[in-house]
Coordinates of C-alpha atoms in Angstrom, one line a residue:
Chain J
M25 CA 97.5 214.8 -31.9
G26 CA 97.7 212.1 -34.6
S27 CA 99.1 209.5 -32.3
L28 CA 96.5 210.3 -29.7
R29 CA 93.7 209.8 -32.2
N30 CA 95.2 206.6 -33.3
S31 CA 95.4 205.2 -29.8
D32 CA 91.8 206.3 -29.2
Q33 CA 90.5 204.8 -32.3
P34 CA 90.4 201.0 -31.6
S35 CA 87.9 201.5 -28.7
T36 CA 85.3 203.2 -30.9
A37 CA 86.1 202.0 -34.4
I38 CA 83.2 199.9 -35.8
R39 CA 84.4 196.7 -37.3
G40 CA 81.1 194.8 -37.5
V41 CA 77.3 195.5 -37.3
L42 CA 74.4 193.7 -35.8
L43 CA 70.9 194.6 -37.3
D44 CA 67.5 193.8 -35.9
L45 CA 65.0 192.8 -38.6
G46 CA 61.3 193.8 -37.9
G47 CA 61.0 197.5 -37.3
V48 CA 64.5 198.3 -38.7
L49 CA 64.6 196.7 -42.2
Y50 CA 60.8 196.5 -42.7
V51 CA 57.5 197.2 -40.9
G52 CA 54.4 195.1 -41.4
G53 CA 55.8 193.3 -44.5
V54 CA 56.9 196.6 -46.2
P55 CA 60.6 197.6 -46.5
I56 CA 61.5 200.8 -44.8
D57 CA 62.7 203.6 -47.2
G58 CA 66.4 203.4 -47.9
A59 CA 66.9 200.2 -45.9
C60 CA 67.9 198.0 -48.8
L61 CA 70.6 200.5 -50.0
A62 CA 71.7 201.0 -46.5
V63 CA 72.5 197.3 -46.0
Q64 CA 74.3 197.3 -49.4
R65 CA 76.4 200.3 -48.2
L66 CA 77.5 198.4 -45.1
R67 CA 78.5 195.4 -47.3
D68 CA 80.4 197.6 -49.8
A69 CA 82.4 199.1 -46.8
G70 CA 83.5 195.6 -46.0
L71 CA 81.7 195.4 -42.7
P72 CA 80.7 191.9 -41.6
L73 CA 77.0 191.8 -40.7
R74 CA 74.7 189.7 -38.5
F75 CA 70.9 189.9 -38.5
L76 CA 69.5 189.3 -35.0
T77 CA 65.8 188.5 -34.7
N78 CA 63.8 187.2 -31.8
T79 CA 61.3 185.3 -34.0
T80 CA 60.3 181.9 -32.5
R81 CA 57.7 181.0 -35.1
R82 CA 59.8 181.0 -38.3
S83 CA 62.8 178.8 -39.0
R84 CA 66.1 180.2 -40.3
R85 CA 65.3 179.1 -43.8
Q86 CA 61.9 180.7 -43.6
V87 CA 63.2 184.0 -42.4
L88 CA 65.8 184.0 -45.2
D89 CA 63.0 183.5 -47.7
D90 CA 61.0 186.3 -46.1
L91 CA 64.0 188.6 -46.3
R92 CA 64.6 187.7 -49.9
G93 CA 60.9 188.4 -50.7
L94 CA 61.4 191.9 -49.3
G95 CA 64.5 192.5 -51.4
F96 CA 67.2 191.8 -48.8
E97 CA 69.9 189.2 -49.4
A98 CA 71.4 187.5 -46.4
R99 CA 73.6 184.4 -46.1
E100 CA 72.6 181.6 -43.8
Q101 CA 75.5 182.2 -41.4
E102 CA 74.5 185.9 -41.2
L103 CA 71.1 185.2 -39.7
L104 CA 70.9 184.6 -36.0
T105 CA 67.6 183.5 -34.4
P106 CA 67.1 182.2 -30.9
A107 CA 66.7 178.7 -32.4
V108 CA 70.0 179.0 -34.2
M109 CA 71.6 180.2 -31.0
A110 CA 70.0 177.4 -29.0
R111 CA 71.4 174.9 -31.4
S112 CA 75.0 176.2 -31.0
V113 CA 74.6 176.1 -27.2
L114 CA 73.4 172.5 -27.4
E115 CA 76.2 171.4 -29.7
E116 CA 78.8 173.3 -27.7
R117 CA 77.7 171.6 -24.5
G118 CA 77.0 168.2 -26.0
L119 CA 73.3 168.2 -25.1
S120 CA 70.3 166.5 -26.9
P121 CA 67.2 168.6 -27.1
I122 CA 63.7 167.8 -25.9
L123 CA 61.7 170.3 -28.0
L124 CA 58.6 172.2 -27.0
V125 CA 58.7 174.8 -29.8
H126 CA 56.6 175.9 -32.7
P127 CA 56.5 173.2 -35.4
N128 CA 58.2 175.5 -37.9
L129 CA 61.3 175.5 -35.8
E130 CA 61.8 171.8 -35.7
E131 CA 63.9 171.9 -38.8
D132 CA 66.4 174.2 -37.1
F133 CA 67.2 171.4 -34.7
L134 CA 67.5 168.5 -37.2
G135 CA 70.5 166.3 -37.0
I136 CA 71.6 167.0 -33.4
P137 CA 72.5 163.6 -32.0
A138 CA 70.1 162.1 -29.5
G139 CA 71.3 160.0 -26.5
Y140 CA 73.4 162.6 -24.8
R141 CA 72.4 164.5 -21.6
E142 CA 69.0 166.0 -22.4
A143 CA 68.0 169.7 -22.3
V144 CA 64.5 171.1 -22.5
V145 CA 64.2 173.8 -25.2
V146 CA 61.0 175.9 -25.0
G147 CA 59.8 178.4 -27.6
D148 CA 56.5 179.8 -28.6
A149 CA 54.7 176.4 -29.1
G150 CA 51.2 177.9 -29.2
E151 CA 48.5 175.2 -29.3
D152 CA 51.3 172.6 -28.8
F153 CA 51.5 173.7 -25.1
T154 CA 49.4 170.8 -23.9
Y155 CA 49.3 169.5 -20.4
R156 CA 50.9 166.2 -21.6
R157 CA 53.8 167.9 -23.3
L158 CA 54.4 170.4 -20.5
N159 CA 54.3 167.6 -18.0
Q160 CA 56.9 165.6 -20.0
A161 CA 59.1 168.7 -20.1
Y162 CA 58.6 169.1 -16.3
R163 CA 59.7 165.5 -15.6
K164 CA 62.9 166.0 -17.6
L165 CA 63.6 169.2 -15.6
A166 CA 62.8 167.5 -12.3
A167 CA 65.4 164.8 -13.3
G168 CA 68.0 167.6 -13.8
A169 CA 67.8 168.6 -17.4
P170 CA 68.7 172.2 -18.1
L171 CA 66.0 174.6 -19.4
L172 CA 66.7 176.7 -22.5
A173 CA 64.2 179.4 -23.3
L174 CA 64.2 180.8 -26.8
A175 CA 62.6 184.0 -25.4
K176 CA 60.5 184.9 -22.4
N177 CA 58.0 187.3 -23.9
R178 CA 54.7 187.6 -21.9
S179 CA 52.4 188.0 -24.9
F180 CA 52.1 188.9 -28.6
Q181 CA 49.5 190.6 -30.7
D182 CA 47.5 187.8 -32.2
A183 CA 45.7 187.6 -35.6
D184 CA 42.4 188.8 -34.0
G185 CA 44.2 192.0 -32.7
E186 CA 44.1 190.9 -29.1
L187 CA 47.1 189.8 -26.9
S188 CA 47.7 186.1 -26.6
L189 CA 50.1 184.1 -24.4
D190 CA 53.7 183.9 -25.7
A191 CA 56.3 181.4 -24.5
G192 CA 57.2 183.4 -21.3
P193 CA 54.2 182.3 -19.2
F194 CA 54.9 178.6 -20.0
I195 CA 58.6 179.0 -19.1
A196 CA 57.5 180.7 -15.8
A197 CA 55.3 177.6 -15.2
L198 CA 58.1 175.2 -15.8
E199 CA 60.4 177.3 -13.6
Y200 CA 57.9 177.4 -10.8
A201 CA 57.2 173.7 -11.0
S202 CA 60.9 172.5 -11.1
G203 CA 62.7 175.2 -9.3
A204 CA 65.0 175.6 -12.3
T205 CA 66.0 179.0 -13.8
A206 CA 65.7 179.1 -17.6
F207 CA 68.7 180.1 -19.7
V208 CA 67.0 182.7 -21.8
I209 CA 68.5 183.0 -25.3
G210 CA 66.6 185.7 -27.2
K211 CA 67.3 189.4 -26.9
P212 CA 67.9 191.2 -24.5
S213 CA 69.9 188.3 -23.1
L214 CA 73.6 189.0 -22.8
A215 CA 74.4 185.6 -24.2
F216 CA 72.6 186.4 -27.5
F217 CA 74.7 189.5 -28.1
Q218 CA 77.9 187.8 -26.9
L219 CA 77.4 184.9 -29.3
A220 CA 76.7 187.3 -32.1
V221 CA 79.8 189.3 -31.4
D222 CA 81.9 186.1 -31.1
S223 CA 80.7 185.0 -34.5
L224 CA 82.0 188.3 -36.0
G225 CA 85.4 187.7 -34.5
H226 CA 85.6 191.2 -33.1
N227 CA 85.4 192.7 -29.6
A228 CA 82.1 194.0 -28.3
E229 CA 83.3 197.7 -28.3
N230 CA 84.0 197.5 -32.0
V231 CA 80.5 196.2 -32.9
A232 CA 77.4 198.4 -33.4
M233 CA 73.9 197.2 -32.7
I234 CA 71.1 198.9 -34.7
G235 CA 67.5 198.3 -33.3
D236 CA 64.1 199.8 -32.8
D237 CA 63.4 198.2 -29.4
A238 CA 65.0 200.2 -26.6
E239 CA 64.7 197.4 -24.1
A240 CA 65.4 194.2 -26.2
D241 CA 67.9 195.7 -28.7
I242 CA 69.6 198.6 -27.0
E243 CA 69.6 197.9 -23.3
G244 CA 70.7 194.3 -24.0
A245 CA 73.5 195.4 -26.3
Q246 CA 74.6 198.1 -23.9
A247 CA 75.0 195.5 -21.2
A248 CA 77.1 193.4 -23.6
G249 CA 79.4 196.4 -24.2
L250 CA 78.4 197.2 -27.8
L251 CA 77.9 200.5 -29.5
T252 CA 74.2 201.1 -29.9
I253 CA 72.0 203.0 -32.3
L254 CA 68.3 203.3 -31.8
V255 CA 66.1 204.0 -34.9
R256 CA 62.8 205.8 -34.6
T257 CA 60.9 203.2 -36.8
G258 CA 58.9 200.0 -35.9
K259 CA 58.3 199.6 -32.2
Y260 CA 59.9 202.9 -31.3
R261 CA 57.7 205.3 -29.3
D262 CA 58.6 208.9 -28.4
G263 CA 60.9 209.0 -25.4
D264 CA 61.8 205.3 -25.4
E265 CA 65.6 206.2 -25.2
G266 CA 65.0 207.8 -21.8
K267 CA 63.3 204.7 -20.3
I268 CA 66.3 202.5 -20.2
A269 CA 69.2 202.5 -17.7
I270 CA 71.9 203.7 -20.2
A271 CA 70.9 205.9 -23.2
P272 CA 71.9 204.6 -26.7
H273 CA 75.1 206.0 -28.2
H274 CA 73.0 207.5 -31.0
V275 CA 69.3 208.0 -31.9
V276 CA 68.3 208.5 -35.6
D277 CA 65.1 208.4 -37.6
R278 CA 65.9 205.5 -39.9
L279 CA 68.3 202.8 -40.8
D280 CA 70.0 204.8 -43.6
Q281 CA 70.9 207.5 -41.1
A282 CA 72.2 204.9 -38.7
V283 CA 74.4 203.5 -41.5
C284 CA 75.7 207.0 -42.4
W285 CA 76.7 207.5 -38.7
V286 CA 78.5 204.1 -38.7
L287 CA 80.4 204.8 -41.9
E288 CA 81.2 208.5 -41.6
A289 CA 82.0 208.9 -38.0
H290 CA 83.1 205.5 -36.8
H291 CA 84.2 203.1 -39.5
A292 CA 87.9 202.4 -39.3
P293 CA 89.1 200.7 -42.5
A294 CA 90.4 197.2 -41.9
V295 CA 94.1 197.1 -41.2
G296 CA 96.0 197.1 -44.5
G297 CA 92.7 198.0 -46.3
Chain W
M19 CA 44.7 182.2 42.0
G20 CA 41.2 181.2 40.9
S21 CA 40.5 184.5 39.3
L22 CA 44.0 184.6 37.7
R23 CA 43.3 181.2 36.0
N24 CA 39.8 182.4 35.0
S25 CA 41.2 185.5 33.3
D26 CA 43.8 183.4 31.6
Q27 CA 41.5 180.8 30.4
P28 CA 39.6 182.5 27.5
S29 CA 42.9 182.8 25.5
T30 CA 43.7 179.1 25.6
A31 CA 40.3 177.4 26.0
I32 CA 39.4 175.4 22.9
R33 CA 35.8 176.0 21.6
G34 CA 36.1 174.6 18.1
V35 CA 38.3 172.2 16.2
L36 CA 39.5 172.2 12.6
L37 CA 40.6 168.8 11.2
D38 CA 42.6 168.0 8.1
L39 CA 41.4 164.9 6.3
G40 CA 44.0 162.8 4.4
G41 CA 46.8 161.8 6.8
V42 CA 44.8 162.7 9.9
L43 CA 41.6 160.7 9.6
Y44 CA 42.8 158.1 7.0
V45 CA 45.9 157.2 4.9
G46 CA 45.7 155.6 1.5
G47 CA 42.0 154.9 1.8
V48 CA 42.3 153.2 5.3
P49 CA 41.0 154.9 8.5
I50 CA 43.7 155.6 11.1
D51 CA 43.3 153.5 14.3
G52 CA 41.0 155.3 16.7
A53 CA 40.2 158.2 14.4
C54 CA 36.5 157.4 14.1
L55 CA 36.0 157.3 17.9
A56 CA 38.1 160.4 18.3
V57 CA 35.9 162.4 16.0
Q58 CA 32.8 161.1 17.9
R59 CA 34.4 162.2 21.2
L60 CA 34.8 165.7 19.9
R61 CA 31.1 165.8 18.9
D62 CA 30.1 164.3 22.3
A63 CA 31.9 167.1 24.0
G64 CA 29.8 169.6 22.1
L65 CA 32.8 171.0 20.1
P66 CA 31.8 172.4 16.7
L67 CA 34.0 170.9 13.9
R68 CA 35.2 171.8 10.5
F69 CA 37.0 169.5 8.1
L70 CA 39.6 171.3 6.0
T71 CA 41.0 169.7 2.9
N72 CA 43.0 171.0 0.0
T73 CA 41.5 168.6 -2.5
T74 CA 41.0 170.2 -5.9
R75 CA 39.9 167.1 -7.8
R76 CA 36.8 166.0 -5.7
S77 CA 33.6 168.0 -5.2
R78 CA 32.2 168.6 -1.7
R79 CA 29.6 166.0 -2.4
Q80 CA 32.2 163.5 -3.5
V81 CA 34.4 164.1 -0.4
L82 CA 31.4 163.6 1.9
D83 CA 30.7 160.3 0.1
D84 CA 34.3 159.3 0.4
L85 CA 34.2 160.1 4.2
R86 CA 31.0 158.1 4.7
G87 CA 32.6 155.2 2.9
L88 CA 35.4 155.2 5.5
G89 CA 33.0 155.4 8.4
F90 CA 33.1 159.1 9.1
E91 CA 29.9 161.2 9.2
A92 CA 30.1 164.9 8.3
R93 CA 27.5 167.4 7.5
E94 CA 27.8 169.5 4.3
Q95 CA 28.5 172.7 6.2
E96 CA 31.2 171.1 8.1
L97 CA 33.3 170.3 5.1
L98 CA 35.5 173.1 3.7
T99 CA 37.3 172.7 0.4
P100 CA 39.1 175.4 -1.6
A101 CA 36.2 175.2 -4.1
V102 CA 33.6 175.8 -1.3
M103 CA 35.7 178.7 0.0
A104 CA 36.1 180.1 -3.5
R105 CA 32.4 180.0 -3.9
S106 CA 31.8 182.0 -0.7
V107 CA 34.5 184.6 -1.8
L108 CA 32.7 184.9 -5.2
E109 CA 29.3 185.3 -3.6
E110 CA 30.5 187.8 -1.0
R111 CA 32.1 190.0 -3.6
G112 CA 29.4 189.6 -6.2
L113 CA 31.7 188.0 -8.8
S114 CA 30.8 185.6 -11.7
P115 CA 33.4 182.8 -12.1
I116 CA 35.3 181.8 -15.2
L117 CA 36.3 178.3 -14.3
L118 CA 39.5 176.5 -15.2
V119 CA 39.2 173.7 -12.7
H120 CA 38.9 169.9 -12.6
P121 CA 35.5 168.8 -14.2
N122 CA 34.6 167.2 -10.8
L123 CA 34.5 170.6 -9.2
E124 CA 32.1 172.3 -11.6
E125 CA 29.1 171.2 -9.5
D126 CA 30.5 173.2 -6.5
F127 CA 30.0 176.4 -8.5
L128 CA 26.5 175.6 -9.9
G129 CA 23.9 178.4 -9.6
I130 CA 26.3 181.4 -9.1
P131 CA 24.7 184.1 -11.3
A132 CA 26.6 185.0 -14.4
G133 CA 26.7 188.6 -15.8
Y134 CA 28.5 190.2 -12.8
R135 CA 32.1 191.3 -12.8
E136 CA 34.1 188.2 -13.8
A137 CA 36.8 186.4 -11.8
V138 CA 39.1 183.7 -13.1
V139 CA 39.1 180.6 -10.8
V140 CA 42.0 178.2 -11.4
G141 CA 42.3 174.7 -9.9
D142 CA 44.0 171.5 -10.8
A143 CA 42.4 171.2 -14.3
G144 CA 44.9 168.6 -15.5
E145 CA 44.4 167.8 -19.2
D146 CA 42.0 170.7 -19.4
F147 CA 44.9 173.1 -19.2
T148 CA 45.0 173.7 -22.9
Y149 CA 46.5 176.7 -24.7
R150 CA 43.0 177.9 -25.7
R151 CA 41.6 177.8 -22.2
L152 CA 44.7 179.3 -20.6
N153 CA 44.6 182.1 -23.2
Q154 CA 40.9 182.8 -22.6
A155 CA 41.7 183.1 -18.9
Y156 CA 44.7 185.4 -19.6
R157 CA 42.5 187.7 -21.7
K158 CA 40.0 188.0 -18.8
L159 CA 42.9 188.8 -16.4
A160 CA 44.4 191.3 -18.8
A161 CA 41.0 193.0 -18.9
G162 CA 41.1 193.3 -15.1
A163 CA 39.4 190.2 -13.7
P164 CA 40.8 189.0 -10.4
L165 CA 42.6 185.7 -10.1
L166 CA 41.5 183.1 -7.5
A167 CA 43.7 180.1 -7.1
L168 CA 42.2 177.1 -5.3
A169 CA 45.8 176.1 -4.4
K170 CA 49.3 176.7 -5.7
N171 CA 50.9 173.3 -5.3
R172 CA 53.9 172.7 -7.6
S173 CA 53.3 169.0 -8.2
F174 CA 51.5 165.9 -7.0
Q175 CA 52.3 162.2 -7.1
D176 CA 50.6 160.8 -10.1
A177 CA 49.1 157.4 -10.7
D178 CA 52.4 156.2 -12.3
G179 CA 54.3 157.1 -9.1
E180 CA 56.0 160.0 -10.7
L181 CA 55.4 163.7 -10.0
S182 CA 53.1 165.6 -12.3
L183 CA 52.2 169.3 -12.7
D184 CA 49.7 170.5 -10.2
A185 CA 47.8 173.9 -10.5
G186 CA 50.6 176.0 -9.2
P187 CA 52.7 176.2 -12.4
F188 CA 49.7 177.2 -14.4
I189 CA 48.8 179.9 -11.9
A190 CA 52.4 181.1 -12.1
A191 CA 52.0 181.2 -15.9
L192 CA 48.9 183.4 -15.7
E193 CA 50.5 185.7 -13.1
Y194 CA 53.6 186.1 -15.2
A195 CA 51.5 186.9 -18.3
S196 CA 49.1 189.3 -16.7
G197 CA 51.1 190.9 -13.9
A198 CA 48.2 189.9 -11.5
T199 CA 48.9 188.2 -8.2
A200 CA 46.6 185.3 -7.4
F201 CA 44.5 185.2 -4.3
V202 CA 45.4 181.7 -3.1
I203 CA 42.6 180.0 -1.2
G204 CA 43.8 176.6 -0.1
K205 CA 46.0 175.9 2.9
P206 CA 48.4 177.4 4.1
S207 CA 46.6 180.6 3.0
L208 CA 45.6 182.8 5.9
A209 CA 42.2 183.4 4.3
F210 CA 41.3 179.7 4.4
F211 CA 41.9 179.5 8.1
Q212 CA 40.2 182.8 8.8
L213 CA 37.1 181.8 6.8
A214 CA 37.0 178.4 8.7
V215 CA 37.3 180.2 12.1
D216 CA 34.6 182.7 11.1
S217 CA 32.3 179.9 10.2
L218 CA 32.7 178.5 13.7
G219 CA 31.7 181.8 15.3
H220 CA 34.8 181.8 17.6
N221 CA 38.0 183.6 17.9
A222 CA 41.2 182.1 16.3
E223 CA 42.9 181.6 19.7
N224 CA 40.0 179.4 20.8
V225 CA 40.2 177.1 17.8
A226 CA 42.6 174.2 17.4
M227 CA 43.9 172.9 14.1
I228 CA 44.9 169.2 13.9
G229 CA 47.0 168.3 10.9
D230 CA 49.8 166.1 9.5
D231 CA 51.4 168.7 7.2
A232 CA 53.8 171.0 9.1
E233 CA 53.8 173.6 6.4
A234 CA 50.2 173.6 5.0
D235 CA 48.3 172.8 8.2
I236 CA 50.4 174.0 11.1
E237 CA 52.4 177.0 9.8
G238 CA 49.3 178.4 8.1
A239 CA 47.2 177.9 11.2
Q240 CA 49.9 179.5 13.5
A241 CA 50.0 182.5 11.2
A242 CA 46.2 182.8 11.6
G243 CA 46.5 182.7 15.4
L244 CA 45.1 179.2 16.0
L245 CA 46.2 176.6 18.5
T246 CA 48.0 173.8 16.6
I247 CA 48.5 170.1 17.0
L248 CA 50.7 168.1 14.6
V249 CA 50.1 164.4 14.3
R250 CA 52.8 162.0 13.3
T251 CA 50.7 160.2 10.7
G252 CA 50.2 160.7 6.9
K253 CA 52.7 163.2 5.4
Y254 CA 54.6 163.7 8.7
R255 CA 58.3 163.0 8.6
D256 CA 60.7 163.0 11.5
G257 CA 61.7 166.5 12.5
D258 CA 59.0 168.3 10.5
E259 CA 58.0 170.3 13.5
G260 CA 61.5 171.9 13.6
K261 CA 61.4 173.0 10.0
I262 CA 58.7 175.7 10.3
A263 CA 59.0 179.2 11.7
I264 CA 57.0 178.6 14.9
A265 CA 56.7 175.1 16.4
P266 CA 53.3 173.6 16.8
H267 CA 51.7 173.9 20.3
H268 CA 51.6 170.1 20.6
V269 CA 52.9 167.1 18.7
V270 CA 51.3 163.7 19.2
D271 CA 51.4 160.3 17.5
R272 CA 47.8 160.1 16.3
L273 CA 44.5 161.8 16.1
D274 CA 43.1 160.1 19.3
Q275 CA 45.9 161.6 21.3
A276 CA 45.3 165.0 19.8
V277 CA 41.7 164.8 20.9
C278 CA 42.7 163.7 24.4
W279 CA 44.9 166.7 24.6
V280 CA 42.1 169.0 23.4
L281 CA 39.5 167.6 25.8
E282 CA 41.6 167.0 29.0
A283 CA 43.9 170.0 29.0
H284 CA 42.1 172.7 27.1
H285 CA 38.4 172.2 26.7
A286 CA 36.5 174.8 28.6
P287 CA 32.8 173.8 28.8
A288 CA 30.5 176.2 26.9
V289 CA 29.2 179.0 29.1
G290 CA 26.2 177.8 31.0
G291 CA 26.9 174.2 29.9

């Protein structure tokens, strides 16, 4: 029996954890009960963490400041945003970016050398989506530049409480005009989860994703082969777990319970630990 | 034999003619040889005419002035543009327009009563495609307003010789955001040809379409059941007639030859004429 359990273990043992931010650690600027301690417990257990957010209006530095203000400490390399991911894709492929993103994000792309093959990077540029800038981007695409989309959301809830246009419609416009298909970087894209898993240095089946969005967090992570835990906070609505192709591995009320499940049931101590 | 021919005739006799403008009557601001006389010959033969253009940057009045400047006379009711068609759709359905069109076209919508159910009308607004105006249109669509598209072209050749974004990408953006499907009015839309045929008071099989664009003019008219004649001027390129699902009924070098074909081979004199 002992040897059987041992040979089973590597495929389910959790060696790293991915955490969504909004709706999992905090909601509307207020930390969720027990969330801070839960993150500390994961660190104490020696589990490497990555925070995955789809924000396309805050730079990495700004998100780290936001987290700190809410009582969460995270290192720069632990925070993965679509802009950070886009940067690593650009650098890996030797591409120079043509940016059509929110002004806040421009600092995430500082220092990438110009003069290489160009790629158009589109995020939630808001009022900066002018005809002139979209047309410039279109001409680059028509000349063969690849199209990187930080996310393809249709809309977001604006300050006045109504829905407003997100980046998705403008990406659809550029795709329609040029015939190109955008490489979408944000969750639920497979690439986002794969890059996050790679950065942990573990295999997907040994990494757990904890999120509140059944579609973006859970379905995407399932497709990438991760263990998944859905929390019933934030964006979660009754029955969400039944609306996706494959159910999450586990559904719990809050982050602290998700962490309990990770540590009690599935955490295999590091070899030699 | 005589009776057989007679019973055959109504399905092929031409009792009205639709003419495309650019590429058929003139190219680059210069009338095509013989075009002016050819139009007069159609009028002399008592054939009712309609001029069908996809322009979305010139009002009906402006196009009539342009034609006059080139030596072609046309009455207001003979000229059908996507804006004119949109107006008749709005009036028929009792809709009030929210316009996102080129400023030149606003006069084509003057006098339509406000306060009824709203419809979003999108044309080639160019620099007026701002985030604010697109977002206003999106919110109307999200609230259930129908979407009328004057045309859905991807791009056009701009003053600097390069391709620029036409209305199509912005319509695709609004469709992606709202989940609505645009009712596209310009050629090759079936509705454009049907409305034109209706305005002649004849059946589609007794109406000929003469155009230089195999896809927009010929394929669309074929689908609407018209007789079709492709001219080898304007946008025509070698072999275009073979690139569409159903070949045109006739292919000729120029408008004057198309008119000859209409009058010699197919024009049945009006009953009692």
